[in-house]
The first five atom37 places (N, CA, C, CB, O) and aatype in JSON, in Angstrom:
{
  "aatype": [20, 20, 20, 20, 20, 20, 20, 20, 20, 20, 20, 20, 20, 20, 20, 20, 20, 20, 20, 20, 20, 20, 20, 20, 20, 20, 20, 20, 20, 20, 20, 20, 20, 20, 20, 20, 20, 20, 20, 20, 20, 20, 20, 20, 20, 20, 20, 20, 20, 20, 20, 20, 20, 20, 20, 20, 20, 20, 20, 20, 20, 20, 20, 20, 20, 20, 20, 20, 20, 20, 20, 20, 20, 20, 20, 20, 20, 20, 20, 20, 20, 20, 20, 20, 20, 20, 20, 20, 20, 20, 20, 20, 20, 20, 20, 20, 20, 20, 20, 20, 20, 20, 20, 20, 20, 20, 20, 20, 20, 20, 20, 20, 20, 20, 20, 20, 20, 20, 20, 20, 20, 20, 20, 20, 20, 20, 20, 20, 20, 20, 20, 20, 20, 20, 20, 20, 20, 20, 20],
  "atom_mask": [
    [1, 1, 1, 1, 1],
    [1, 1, 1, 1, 1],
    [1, 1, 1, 1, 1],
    [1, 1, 1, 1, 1],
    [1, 1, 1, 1, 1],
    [1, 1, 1, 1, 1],
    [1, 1, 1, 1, 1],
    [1, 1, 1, 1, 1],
    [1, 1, 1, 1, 1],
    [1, 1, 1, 1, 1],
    [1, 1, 1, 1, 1],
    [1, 1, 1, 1, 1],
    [1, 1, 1, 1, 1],
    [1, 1, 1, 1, 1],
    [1, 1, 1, 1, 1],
    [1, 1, 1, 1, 1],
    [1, 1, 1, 1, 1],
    [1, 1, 1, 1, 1],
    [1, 1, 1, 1, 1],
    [1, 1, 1, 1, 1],
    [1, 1, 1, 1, 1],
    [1, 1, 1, 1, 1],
    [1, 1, 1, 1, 1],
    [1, 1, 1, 1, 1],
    [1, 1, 1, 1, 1],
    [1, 1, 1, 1, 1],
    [1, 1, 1, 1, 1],
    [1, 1, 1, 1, 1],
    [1, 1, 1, 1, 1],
    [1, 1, 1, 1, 1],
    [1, 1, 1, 1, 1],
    [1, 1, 1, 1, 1],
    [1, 1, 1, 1, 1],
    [1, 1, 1, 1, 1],
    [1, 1, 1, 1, 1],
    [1, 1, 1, 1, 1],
    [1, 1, 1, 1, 1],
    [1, 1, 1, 1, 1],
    [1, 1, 1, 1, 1],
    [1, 1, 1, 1, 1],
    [1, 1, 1, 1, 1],
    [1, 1, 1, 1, 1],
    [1, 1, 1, 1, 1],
    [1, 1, 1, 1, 1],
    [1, 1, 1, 1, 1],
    [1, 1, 1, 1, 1],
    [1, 1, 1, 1, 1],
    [1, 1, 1, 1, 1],
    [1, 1, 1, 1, 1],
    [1, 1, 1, 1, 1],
    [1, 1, 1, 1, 1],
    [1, 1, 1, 1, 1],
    [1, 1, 1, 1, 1],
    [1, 1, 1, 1, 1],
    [1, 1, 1, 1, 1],
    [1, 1, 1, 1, 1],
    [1, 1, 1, 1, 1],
    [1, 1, 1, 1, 1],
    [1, 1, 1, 1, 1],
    [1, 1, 1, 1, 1],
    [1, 1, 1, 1, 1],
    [1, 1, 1, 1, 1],
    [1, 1, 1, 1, 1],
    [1, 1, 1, 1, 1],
    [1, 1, 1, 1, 1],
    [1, 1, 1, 1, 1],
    [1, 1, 1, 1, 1],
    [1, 1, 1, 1, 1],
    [1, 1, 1, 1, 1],
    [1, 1, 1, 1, 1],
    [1, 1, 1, 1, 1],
    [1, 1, 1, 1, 1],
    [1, 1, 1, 1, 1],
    [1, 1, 1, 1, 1],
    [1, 1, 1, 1, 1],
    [1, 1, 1, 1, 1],
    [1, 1, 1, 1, 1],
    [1, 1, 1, 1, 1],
    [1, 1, 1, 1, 1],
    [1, 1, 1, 1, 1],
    [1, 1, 1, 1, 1],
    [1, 1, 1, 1, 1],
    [1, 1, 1, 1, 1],
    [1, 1, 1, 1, 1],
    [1, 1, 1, 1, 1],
    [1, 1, 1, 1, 1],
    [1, 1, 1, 1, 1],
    [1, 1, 1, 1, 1],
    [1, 1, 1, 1, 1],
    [1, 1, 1, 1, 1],
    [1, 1, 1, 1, 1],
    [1, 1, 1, 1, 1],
    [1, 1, 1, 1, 1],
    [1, 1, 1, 1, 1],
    [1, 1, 1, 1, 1],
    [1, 1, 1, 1, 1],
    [1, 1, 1, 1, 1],
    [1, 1, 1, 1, 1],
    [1, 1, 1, 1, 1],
    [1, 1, 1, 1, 1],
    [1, 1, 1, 1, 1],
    [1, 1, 1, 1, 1],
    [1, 1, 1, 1, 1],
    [1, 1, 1, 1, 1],
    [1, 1, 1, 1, 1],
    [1, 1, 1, 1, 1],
    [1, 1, 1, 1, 1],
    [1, 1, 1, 1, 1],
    [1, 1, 1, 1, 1],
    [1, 1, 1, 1, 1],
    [1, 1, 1, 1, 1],
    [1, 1, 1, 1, 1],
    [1, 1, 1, 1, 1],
    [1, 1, 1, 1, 1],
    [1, 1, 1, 1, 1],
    [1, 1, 1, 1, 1],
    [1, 1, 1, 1, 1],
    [1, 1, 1, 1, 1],
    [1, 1, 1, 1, 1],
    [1, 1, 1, 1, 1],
    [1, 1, 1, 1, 1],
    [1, 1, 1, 1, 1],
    [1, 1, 1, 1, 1],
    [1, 1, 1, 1, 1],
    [1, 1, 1, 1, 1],
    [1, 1, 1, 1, 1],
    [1, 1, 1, 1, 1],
    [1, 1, 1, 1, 1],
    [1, 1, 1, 1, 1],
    [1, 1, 1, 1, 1],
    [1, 1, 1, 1, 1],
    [1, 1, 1, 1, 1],
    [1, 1, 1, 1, 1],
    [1, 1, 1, 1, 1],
    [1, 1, 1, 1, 1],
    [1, 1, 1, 1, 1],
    [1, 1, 1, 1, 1],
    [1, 1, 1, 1, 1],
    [1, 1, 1, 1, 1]
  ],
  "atom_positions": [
    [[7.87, -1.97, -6.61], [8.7, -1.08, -7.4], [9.88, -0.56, -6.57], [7.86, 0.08, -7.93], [11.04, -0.87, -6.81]],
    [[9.49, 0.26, -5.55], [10.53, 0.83, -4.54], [11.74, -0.33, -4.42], [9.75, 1.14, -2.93], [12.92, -0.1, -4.67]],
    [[11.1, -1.85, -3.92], [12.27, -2.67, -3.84], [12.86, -3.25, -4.68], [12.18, -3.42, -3.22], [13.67, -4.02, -4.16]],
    [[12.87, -3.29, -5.9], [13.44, -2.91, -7.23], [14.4, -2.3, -7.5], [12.83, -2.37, -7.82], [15.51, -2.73, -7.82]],
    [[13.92, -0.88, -7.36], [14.96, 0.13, -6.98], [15.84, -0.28, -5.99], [14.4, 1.31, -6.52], [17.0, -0.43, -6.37]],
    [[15.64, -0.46, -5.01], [17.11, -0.53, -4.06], [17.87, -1.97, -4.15], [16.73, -0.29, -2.27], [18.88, -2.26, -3.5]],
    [[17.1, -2.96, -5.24], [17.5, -3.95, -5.29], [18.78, -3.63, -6.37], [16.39, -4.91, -5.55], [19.72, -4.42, -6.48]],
    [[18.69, -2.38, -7.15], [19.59, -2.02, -8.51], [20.6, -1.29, -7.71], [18.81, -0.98, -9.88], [21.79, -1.32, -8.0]],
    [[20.0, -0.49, -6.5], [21.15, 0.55, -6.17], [22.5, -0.73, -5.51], [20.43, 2.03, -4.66], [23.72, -0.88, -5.67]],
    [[21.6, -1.31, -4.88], [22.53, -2.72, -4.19], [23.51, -3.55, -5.18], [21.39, -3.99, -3.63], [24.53, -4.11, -4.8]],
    [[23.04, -3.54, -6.46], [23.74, -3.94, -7.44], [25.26, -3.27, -8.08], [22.78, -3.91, -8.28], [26.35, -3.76, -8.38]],
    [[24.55, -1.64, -8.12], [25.43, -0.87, -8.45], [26.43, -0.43, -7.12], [24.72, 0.2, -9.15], [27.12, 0.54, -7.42]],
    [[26.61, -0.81, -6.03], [27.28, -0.73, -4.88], [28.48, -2.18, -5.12], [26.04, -0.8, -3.49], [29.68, -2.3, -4.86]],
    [[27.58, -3.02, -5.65], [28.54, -3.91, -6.0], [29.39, -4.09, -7.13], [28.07, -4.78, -5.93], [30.41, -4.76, -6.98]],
    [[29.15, -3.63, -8.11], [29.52, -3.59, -9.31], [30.2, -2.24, -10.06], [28.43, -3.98, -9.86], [30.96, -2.11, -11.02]],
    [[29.56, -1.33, -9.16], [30.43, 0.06, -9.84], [31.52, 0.35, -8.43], [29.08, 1.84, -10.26], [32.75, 0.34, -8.45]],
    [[30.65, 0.61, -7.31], [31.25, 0.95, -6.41], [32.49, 0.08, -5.9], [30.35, 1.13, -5.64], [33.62, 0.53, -5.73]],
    [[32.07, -1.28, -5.66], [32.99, -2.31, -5.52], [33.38, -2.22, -3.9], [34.28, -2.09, -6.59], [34.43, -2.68, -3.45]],
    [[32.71, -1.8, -3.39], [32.98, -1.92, -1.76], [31.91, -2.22, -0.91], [33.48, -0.68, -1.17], [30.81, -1.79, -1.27]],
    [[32.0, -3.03, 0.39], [30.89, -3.56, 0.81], [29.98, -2.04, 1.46], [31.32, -4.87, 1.97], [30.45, -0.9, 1.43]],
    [[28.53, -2.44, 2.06], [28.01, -1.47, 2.16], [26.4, -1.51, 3.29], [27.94, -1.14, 0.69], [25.43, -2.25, 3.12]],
    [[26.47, -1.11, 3.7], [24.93, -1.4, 4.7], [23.57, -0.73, 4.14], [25.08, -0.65, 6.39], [23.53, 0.04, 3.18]],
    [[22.66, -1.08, 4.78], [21.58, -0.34, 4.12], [20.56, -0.59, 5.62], [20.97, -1.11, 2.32], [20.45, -1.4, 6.54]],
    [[19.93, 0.71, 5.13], [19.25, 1.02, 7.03], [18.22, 1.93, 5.96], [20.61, 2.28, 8.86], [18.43, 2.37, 4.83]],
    [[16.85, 2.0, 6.97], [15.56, 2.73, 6.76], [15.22, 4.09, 7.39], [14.58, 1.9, 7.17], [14.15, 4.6, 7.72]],
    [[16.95, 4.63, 7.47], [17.08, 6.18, 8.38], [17.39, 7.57, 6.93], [19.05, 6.04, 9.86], [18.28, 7.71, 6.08]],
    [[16.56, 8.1, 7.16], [17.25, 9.38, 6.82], [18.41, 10.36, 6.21], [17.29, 9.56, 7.45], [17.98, 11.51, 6.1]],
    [[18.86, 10.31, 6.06], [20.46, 10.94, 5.92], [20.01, 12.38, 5.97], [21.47, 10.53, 4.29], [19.47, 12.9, 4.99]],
    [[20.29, 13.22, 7.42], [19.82, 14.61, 7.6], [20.99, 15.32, 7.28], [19.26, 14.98, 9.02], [20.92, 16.47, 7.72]],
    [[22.05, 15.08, 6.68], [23.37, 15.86, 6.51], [23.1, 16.19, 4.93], [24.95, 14.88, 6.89], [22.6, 15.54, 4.01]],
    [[23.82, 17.91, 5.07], [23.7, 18.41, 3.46], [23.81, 17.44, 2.76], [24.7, 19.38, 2.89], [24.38, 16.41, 3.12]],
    [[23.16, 17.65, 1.4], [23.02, 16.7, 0.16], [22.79, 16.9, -1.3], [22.11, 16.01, 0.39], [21.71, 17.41, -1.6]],
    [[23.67, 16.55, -2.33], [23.21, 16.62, -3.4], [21.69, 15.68, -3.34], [24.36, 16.19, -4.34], [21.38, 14.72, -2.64]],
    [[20.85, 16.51, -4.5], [19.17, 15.99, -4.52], [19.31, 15.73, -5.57], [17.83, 16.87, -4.27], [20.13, 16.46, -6.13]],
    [[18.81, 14.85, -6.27], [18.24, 14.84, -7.89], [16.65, 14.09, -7.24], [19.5, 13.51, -9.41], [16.27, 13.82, -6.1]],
    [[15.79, 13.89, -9.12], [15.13, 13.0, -8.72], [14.66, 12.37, -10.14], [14.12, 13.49, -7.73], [15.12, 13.03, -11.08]],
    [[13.78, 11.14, -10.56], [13.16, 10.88, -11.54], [11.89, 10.74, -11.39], [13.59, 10.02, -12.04], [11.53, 10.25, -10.32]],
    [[10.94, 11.09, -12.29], [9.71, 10.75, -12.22], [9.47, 9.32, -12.78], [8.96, 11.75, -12.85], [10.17, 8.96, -13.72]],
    [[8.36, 8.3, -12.18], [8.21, 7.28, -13.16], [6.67, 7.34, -13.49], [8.73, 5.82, -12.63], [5.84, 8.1, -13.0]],
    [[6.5, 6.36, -14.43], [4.89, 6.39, -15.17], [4.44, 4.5, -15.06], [5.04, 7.13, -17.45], [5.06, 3.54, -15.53]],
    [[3.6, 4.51, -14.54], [3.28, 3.0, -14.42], [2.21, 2.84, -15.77], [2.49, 2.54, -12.7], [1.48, 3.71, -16.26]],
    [[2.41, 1.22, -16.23], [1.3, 1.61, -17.25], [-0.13, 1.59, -16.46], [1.28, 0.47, -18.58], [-1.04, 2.24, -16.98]],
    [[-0.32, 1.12, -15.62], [-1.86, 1.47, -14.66], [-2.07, 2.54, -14.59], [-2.04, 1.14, -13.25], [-3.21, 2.87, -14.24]],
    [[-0.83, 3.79, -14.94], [-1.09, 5.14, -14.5], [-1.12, 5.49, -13.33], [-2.06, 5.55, -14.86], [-1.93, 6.39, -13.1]],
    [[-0.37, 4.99, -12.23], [0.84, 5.87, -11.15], [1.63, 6.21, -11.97], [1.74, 5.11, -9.92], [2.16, 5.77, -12.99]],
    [[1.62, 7.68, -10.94], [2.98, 8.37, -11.07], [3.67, 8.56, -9.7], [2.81, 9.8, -11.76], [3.05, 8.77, -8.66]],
    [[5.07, 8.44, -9.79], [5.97, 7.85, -8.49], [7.11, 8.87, -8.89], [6.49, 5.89, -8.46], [7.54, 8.87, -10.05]],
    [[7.57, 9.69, -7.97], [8.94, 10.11, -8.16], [10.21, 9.51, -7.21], [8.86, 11.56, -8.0], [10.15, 8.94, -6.12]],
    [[11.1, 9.78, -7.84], [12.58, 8.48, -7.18], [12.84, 9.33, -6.53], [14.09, 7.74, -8.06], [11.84, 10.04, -6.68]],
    [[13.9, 10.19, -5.41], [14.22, 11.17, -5.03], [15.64, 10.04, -4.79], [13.25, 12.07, -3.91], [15.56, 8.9, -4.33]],
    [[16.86, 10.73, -5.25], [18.49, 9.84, -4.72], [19.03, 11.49, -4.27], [19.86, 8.71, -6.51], [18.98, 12.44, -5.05]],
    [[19.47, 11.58, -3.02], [19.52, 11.91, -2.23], [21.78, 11.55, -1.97], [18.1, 11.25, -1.46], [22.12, 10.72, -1.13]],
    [[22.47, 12.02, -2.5], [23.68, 11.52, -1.79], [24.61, 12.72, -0.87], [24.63, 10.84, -2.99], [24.34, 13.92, -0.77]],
    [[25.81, 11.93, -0.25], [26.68, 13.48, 0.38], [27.37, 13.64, -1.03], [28.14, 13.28, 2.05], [27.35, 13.02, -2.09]],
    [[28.01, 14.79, -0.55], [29.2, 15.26, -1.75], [30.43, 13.61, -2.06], [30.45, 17.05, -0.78], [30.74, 12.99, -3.07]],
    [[30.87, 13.46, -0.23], [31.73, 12.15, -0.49], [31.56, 11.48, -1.21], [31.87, 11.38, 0.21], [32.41, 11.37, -2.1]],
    [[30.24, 10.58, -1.25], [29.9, 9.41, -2.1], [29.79, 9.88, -3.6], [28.51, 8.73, -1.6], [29.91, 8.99, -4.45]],
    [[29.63, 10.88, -3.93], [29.03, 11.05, -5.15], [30.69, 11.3, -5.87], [27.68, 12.45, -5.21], [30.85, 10.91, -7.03]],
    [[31.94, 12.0, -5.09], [33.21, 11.84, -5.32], [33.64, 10.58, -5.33], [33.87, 12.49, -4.54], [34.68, 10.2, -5.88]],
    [[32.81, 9.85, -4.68], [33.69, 8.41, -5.17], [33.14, 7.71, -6.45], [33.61, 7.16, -3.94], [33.73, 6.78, -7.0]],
    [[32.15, 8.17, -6.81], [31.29, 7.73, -8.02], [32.02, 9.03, -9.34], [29.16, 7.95, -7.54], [31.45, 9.05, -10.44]],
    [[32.88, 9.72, -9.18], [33.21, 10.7, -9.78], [34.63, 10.01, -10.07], [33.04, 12.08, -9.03], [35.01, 9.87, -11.23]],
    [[35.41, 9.57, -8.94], [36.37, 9.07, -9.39], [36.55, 7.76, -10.18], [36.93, 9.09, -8.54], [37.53, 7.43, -10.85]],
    [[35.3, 7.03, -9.93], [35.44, 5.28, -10.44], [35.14, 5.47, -11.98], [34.05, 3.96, -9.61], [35.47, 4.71, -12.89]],
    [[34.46, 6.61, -12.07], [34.1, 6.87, -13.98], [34.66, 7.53, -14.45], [32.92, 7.38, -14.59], [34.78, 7.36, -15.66]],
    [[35.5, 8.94, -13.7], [36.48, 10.02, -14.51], [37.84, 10.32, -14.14], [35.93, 11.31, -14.48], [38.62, 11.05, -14.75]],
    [[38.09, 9.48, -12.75], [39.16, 9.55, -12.46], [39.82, 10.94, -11.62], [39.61, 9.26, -13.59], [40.96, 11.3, -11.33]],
    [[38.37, 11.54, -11.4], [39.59, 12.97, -10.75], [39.3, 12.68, -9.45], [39.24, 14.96, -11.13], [38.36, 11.96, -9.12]],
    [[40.19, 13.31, -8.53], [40.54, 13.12, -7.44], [39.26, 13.96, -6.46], [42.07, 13.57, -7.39], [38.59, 13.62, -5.48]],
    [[39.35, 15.32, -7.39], [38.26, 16.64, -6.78], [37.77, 17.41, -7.61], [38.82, 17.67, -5.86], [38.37, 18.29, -8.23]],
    [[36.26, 17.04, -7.71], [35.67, 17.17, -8.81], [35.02, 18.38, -8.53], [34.89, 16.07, -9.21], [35.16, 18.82, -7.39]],
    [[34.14, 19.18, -9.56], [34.11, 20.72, -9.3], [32.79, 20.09, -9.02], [34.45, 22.12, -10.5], [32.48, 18.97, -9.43]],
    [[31.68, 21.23, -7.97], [30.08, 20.95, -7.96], [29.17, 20.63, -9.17], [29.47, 22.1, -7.44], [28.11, 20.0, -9.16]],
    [[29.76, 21.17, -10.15], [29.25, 20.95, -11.82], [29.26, 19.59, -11.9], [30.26, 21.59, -13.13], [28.18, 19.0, -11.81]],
    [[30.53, 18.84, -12.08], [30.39, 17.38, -12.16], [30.0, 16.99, -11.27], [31.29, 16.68, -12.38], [29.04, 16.3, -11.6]],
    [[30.17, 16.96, -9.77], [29.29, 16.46, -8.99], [27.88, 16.12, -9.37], [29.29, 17.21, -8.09], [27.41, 15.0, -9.53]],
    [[27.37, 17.11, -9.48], [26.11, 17.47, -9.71], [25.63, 16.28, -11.0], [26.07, 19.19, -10.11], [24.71, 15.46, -10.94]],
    [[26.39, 16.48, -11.91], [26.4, 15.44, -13.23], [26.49, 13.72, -13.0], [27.85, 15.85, -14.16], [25.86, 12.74, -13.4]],
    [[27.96, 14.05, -11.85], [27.72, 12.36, -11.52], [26.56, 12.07, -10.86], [28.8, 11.69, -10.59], [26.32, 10.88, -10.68]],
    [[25.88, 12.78, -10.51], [24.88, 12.13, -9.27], [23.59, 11.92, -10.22], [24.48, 13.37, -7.7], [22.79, 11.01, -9.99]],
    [[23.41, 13.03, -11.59], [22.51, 12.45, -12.11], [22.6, 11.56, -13.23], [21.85, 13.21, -12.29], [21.76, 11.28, -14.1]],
    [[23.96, 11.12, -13.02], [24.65, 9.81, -14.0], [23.86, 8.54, -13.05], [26.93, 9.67, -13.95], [23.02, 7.76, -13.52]],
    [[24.32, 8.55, -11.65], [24.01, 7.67, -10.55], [22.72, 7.7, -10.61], [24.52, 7.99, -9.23], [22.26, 6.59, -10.34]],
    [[22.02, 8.4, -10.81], [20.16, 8.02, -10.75], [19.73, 7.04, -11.89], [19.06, 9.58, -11.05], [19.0, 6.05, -11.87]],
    [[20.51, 7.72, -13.0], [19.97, 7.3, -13.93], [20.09, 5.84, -14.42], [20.26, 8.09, -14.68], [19.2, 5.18, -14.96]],
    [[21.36, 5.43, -14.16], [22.32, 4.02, -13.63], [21.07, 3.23, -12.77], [24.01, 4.51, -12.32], [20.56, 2.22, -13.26]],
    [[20.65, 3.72, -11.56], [20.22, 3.14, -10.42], [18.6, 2.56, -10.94], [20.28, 4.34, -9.09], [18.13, 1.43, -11.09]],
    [[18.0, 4.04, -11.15], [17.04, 3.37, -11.95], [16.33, 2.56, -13.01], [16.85, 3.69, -12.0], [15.49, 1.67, -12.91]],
    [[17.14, 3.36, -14.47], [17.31, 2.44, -15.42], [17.63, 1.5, -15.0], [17.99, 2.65, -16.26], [16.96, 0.68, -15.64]],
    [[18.24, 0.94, -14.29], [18.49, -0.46, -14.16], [17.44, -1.53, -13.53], [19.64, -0.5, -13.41], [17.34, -2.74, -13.72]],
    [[16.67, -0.63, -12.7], [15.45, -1.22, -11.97], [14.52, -1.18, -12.61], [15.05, -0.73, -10.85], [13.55, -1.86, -12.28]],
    [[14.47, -0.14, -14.09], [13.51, -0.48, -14.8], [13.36, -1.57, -16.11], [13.23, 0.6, -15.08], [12.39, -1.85, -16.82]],
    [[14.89, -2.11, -16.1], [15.22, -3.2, -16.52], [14.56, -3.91, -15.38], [16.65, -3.37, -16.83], [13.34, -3.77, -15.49]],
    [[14.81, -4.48, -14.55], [14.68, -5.84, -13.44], [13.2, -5.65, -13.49], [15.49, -5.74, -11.58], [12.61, -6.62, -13.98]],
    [[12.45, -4.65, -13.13], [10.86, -4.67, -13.61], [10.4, -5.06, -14.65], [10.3, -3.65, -13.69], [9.23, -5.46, -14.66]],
    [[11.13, -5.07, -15.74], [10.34, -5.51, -16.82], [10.66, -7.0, -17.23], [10.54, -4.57, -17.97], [10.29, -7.48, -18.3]],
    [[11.42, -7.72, -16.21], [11.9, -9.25, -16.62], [10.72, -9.51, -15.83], [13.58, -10.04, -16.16], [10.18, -10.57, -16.15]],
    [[10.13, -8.88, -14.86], [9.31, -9.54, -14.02], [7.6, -8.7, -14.39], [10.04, -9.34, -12.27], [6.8, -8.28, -13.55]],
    [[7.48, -8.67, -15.77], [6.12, -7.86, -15.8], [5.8, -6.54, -15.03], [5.13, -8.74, -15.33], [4.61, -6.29, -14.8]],
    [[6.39, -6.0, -14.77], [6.12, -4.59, -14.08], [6.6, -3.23, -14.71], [6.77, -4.62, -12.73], [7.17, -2.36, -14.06]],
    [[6.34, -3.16, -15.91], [7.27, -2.54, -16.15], [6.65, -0.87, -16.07], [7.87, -3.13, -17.45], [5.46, -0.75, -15.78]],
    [[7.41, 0.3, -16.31], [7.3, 1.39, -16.08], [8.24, 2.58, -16.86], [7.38, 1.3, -14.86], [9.46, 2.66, -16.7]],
    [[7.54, 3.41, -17.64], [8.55, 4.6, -18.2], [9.41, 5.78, -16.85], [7.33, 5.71, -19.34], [8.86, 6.23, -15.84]],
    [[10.67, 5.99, -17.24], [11.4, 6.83, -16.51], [11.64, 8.63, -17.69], [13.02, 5.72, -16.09], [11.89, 8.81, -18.89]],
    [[11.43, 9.46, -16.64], [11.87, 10.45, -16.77], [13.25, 11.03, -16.9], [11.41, 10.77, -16.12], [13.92, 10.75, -15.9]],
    [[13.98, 11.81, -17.88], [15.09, 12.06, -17.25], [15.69, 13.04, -16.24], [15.6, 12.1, -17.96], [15.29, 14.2, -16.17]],
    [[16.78, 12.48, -15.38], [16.71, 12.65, -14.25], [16.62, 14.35, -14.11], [17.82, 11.88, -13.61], [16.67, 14.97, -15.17]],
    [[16.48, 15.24, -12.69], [16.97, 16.88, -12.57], [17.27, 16.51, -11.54], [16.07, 18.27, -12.67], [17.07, 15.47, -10.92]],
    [[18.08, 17.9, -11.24], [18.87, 17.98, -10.51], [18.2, 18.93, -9.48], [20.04, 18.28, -11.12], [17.71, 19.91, -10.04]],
    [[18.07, 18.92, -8.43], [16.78, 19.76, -7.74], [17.35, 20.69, -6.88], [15.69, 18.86, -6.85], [16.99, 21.87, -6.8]],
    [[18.49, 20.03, -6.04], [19.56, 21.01, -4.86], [20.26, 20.55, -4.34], [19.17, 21.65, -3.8], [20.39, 19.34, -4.12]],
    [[20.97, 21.5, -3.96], [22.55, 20.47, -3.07], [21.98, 21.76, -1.1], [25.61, 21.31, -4.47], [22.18, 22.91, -0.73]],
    [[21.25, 20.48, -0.53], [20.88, 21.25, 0.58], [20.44, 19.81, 1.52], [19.57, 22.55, 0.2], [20.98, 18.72, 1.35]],
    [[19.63, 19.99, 2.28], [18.99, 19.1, 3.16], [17.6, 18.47, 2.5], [18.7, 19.9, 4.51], [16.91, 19.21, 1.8]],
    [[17.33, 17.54, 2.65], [16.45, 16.44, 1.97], [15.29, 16.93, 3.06], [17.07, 14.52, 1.98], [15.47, 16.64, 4.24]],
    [[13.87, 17.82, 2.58], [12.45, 17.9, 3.27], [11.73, 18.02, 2.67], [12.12, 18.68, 4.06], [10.92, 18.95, 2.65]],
    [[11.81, 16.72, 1.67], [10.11, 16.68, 0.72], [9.79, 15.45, 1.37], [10.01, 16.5, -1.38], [10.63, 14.7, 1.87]],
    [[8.79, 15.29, 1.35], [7.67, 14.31, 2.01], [8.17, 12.84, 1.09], [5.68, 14.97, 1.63], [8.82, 13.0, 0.05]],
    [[7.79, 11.36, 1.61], [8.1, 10.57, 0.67], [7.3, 9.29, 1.12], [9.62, 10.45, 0.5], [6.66, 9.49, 2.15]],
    [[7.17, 8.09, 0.62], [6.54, 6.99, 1.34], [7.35, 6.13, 2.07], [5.85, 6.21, 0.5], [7.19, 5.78, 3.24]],
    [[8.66, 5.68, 0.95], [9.58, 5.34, 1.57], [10.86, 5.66, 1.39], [9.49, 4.42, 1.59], [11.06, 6.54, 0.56]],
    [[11.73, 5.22, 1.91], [13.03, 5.68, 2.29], [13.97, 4.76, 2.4], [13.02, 6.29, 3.39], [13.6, 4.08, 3.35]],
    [[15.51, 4.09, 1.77], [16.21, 3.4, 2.13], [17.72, 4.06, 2.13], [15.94, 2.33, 1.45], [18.15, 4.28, 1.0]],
    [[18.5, 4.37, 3.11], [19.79, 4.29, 2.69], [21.08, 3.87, 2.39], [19.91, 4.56, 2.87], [21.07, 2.8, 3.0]],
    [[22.09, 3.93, 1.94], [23.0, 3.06, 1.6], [24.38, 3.96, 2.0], [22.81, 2.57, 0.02], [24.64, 5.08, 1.58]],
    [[25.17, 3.15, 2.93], [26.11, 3.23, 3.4], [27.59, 2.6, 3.35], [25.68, 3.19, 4.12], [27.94, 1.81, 4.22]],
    [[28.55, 3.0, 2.17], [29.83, 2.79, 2.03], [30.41, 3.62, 3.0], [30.3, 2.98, 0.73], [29.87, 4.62, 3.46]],
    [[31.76, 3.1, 3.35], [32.65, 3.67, 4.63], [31.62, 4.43, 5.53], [33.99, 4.81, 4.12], [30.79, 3.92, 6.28]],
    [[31.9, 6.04, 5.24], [30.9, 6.97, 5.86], [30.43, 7.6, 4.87], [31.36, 7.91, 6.87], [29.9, 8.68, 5.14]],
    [[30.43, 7.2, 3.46], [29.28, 7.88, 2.57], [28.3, 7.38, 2.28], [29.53, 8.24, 1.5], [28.29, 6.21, 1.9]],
    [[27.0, 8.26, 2.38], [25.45, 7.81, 1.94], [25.11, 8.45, 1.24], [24.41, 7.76, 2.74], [25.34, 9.66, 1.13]],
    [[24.09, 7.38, 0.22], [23.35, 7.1, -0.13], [21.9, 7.11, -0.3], [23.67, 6.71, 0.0], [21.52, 5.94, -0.33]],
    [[20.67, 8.15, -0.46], [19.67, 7.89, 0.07], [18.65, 8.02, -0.75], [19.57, 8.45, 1.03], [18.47, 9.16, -1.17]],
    [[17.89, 7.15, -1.11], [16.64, 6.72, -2.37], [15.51, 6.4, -1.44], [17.01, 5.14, -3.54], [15.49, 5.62, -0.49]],
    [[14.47, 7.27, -1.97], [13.34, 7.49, -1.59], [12.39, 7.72, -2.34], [13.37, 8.19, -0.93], [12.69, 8.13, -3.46]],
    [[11.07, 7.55, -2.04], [9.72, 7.6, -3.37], [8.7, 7.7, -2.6], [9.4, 6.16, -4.51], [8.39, 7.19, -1.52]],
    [[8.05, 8.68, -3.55], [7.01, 9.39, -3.11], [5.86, 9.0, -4.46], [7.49, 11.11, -2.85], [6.3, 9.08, -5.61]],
    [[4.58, 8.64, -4.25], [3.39, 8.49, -4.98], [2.81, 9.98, -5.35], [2.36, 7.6, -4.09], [2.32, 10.79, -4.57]],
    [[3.0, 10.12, -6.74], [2.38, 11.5, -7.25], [0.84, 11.45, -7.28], [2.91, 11.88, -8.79], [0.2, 12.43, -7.65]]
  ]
}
């Protein structure tokens, strides 16, 4: 599932974002908009997504859909849980071409602070110097 997910965020780096991008199994300890989604397996896991971005990246995802230059924390906040919802929905498409499929929650918005909830795993994604960071934790 997890690689699913970052297999969609990788998608949407290519396709929305349109710029190349790295991806590393570190952290991103710098302030952060938080959102997260819960998912529902039909086996019955429950998994929450945690996307994790800086203000930068989530301004560049602000500008590629609305065009403003400097967006207030409100939209911020909105694009980022536009970007979850993008990231995942989409992985919960690619799961279900491949039998796996799973219900999504819609997304919240949790805090714009430092990322210290516990998780299993962790991937981040790195345009220029903005990240990216999707992580999941087993409920």
């Amino acid at each position: 599932m997890f690689n699913t997910i970052i297999e969609a965020a990788k998608n949407f780096c290519v396709h929305q974002i349109r710029d190349e991008f790295t991806l590393n199994d570190t952290l991103n300890k710098d302030r952060t908009l938080i959102a997260y989604i819960d998912l529902d397996t039909h086996s019955g896991n429950k998994y929450r997504v945690y996307i994790s971005a800086d203000k930068s990246f989530i301004q560049k995802v602000s500008y590629i859909f609305l065009e403003e230059d400097e967006s207030d924390d409100e939209t911020l906040q909105d694009m980022l849980l536009e970007t979850a919802n993008l990231i995942v929905g989409s992985a919960k498409v690619l799961a279900e071409e491949s039998n796996n499929s799973y219900s999504i929650s819609t997304p919240f918005f949790e805090k714009d602070g430092s990322f210290d909830y516990e998780y299993d795993n962790i991937k981040t994604i790195q345009v220029q110097n903005d990240k990216l960071s999707i992580a999941i934790k087993e409920l």
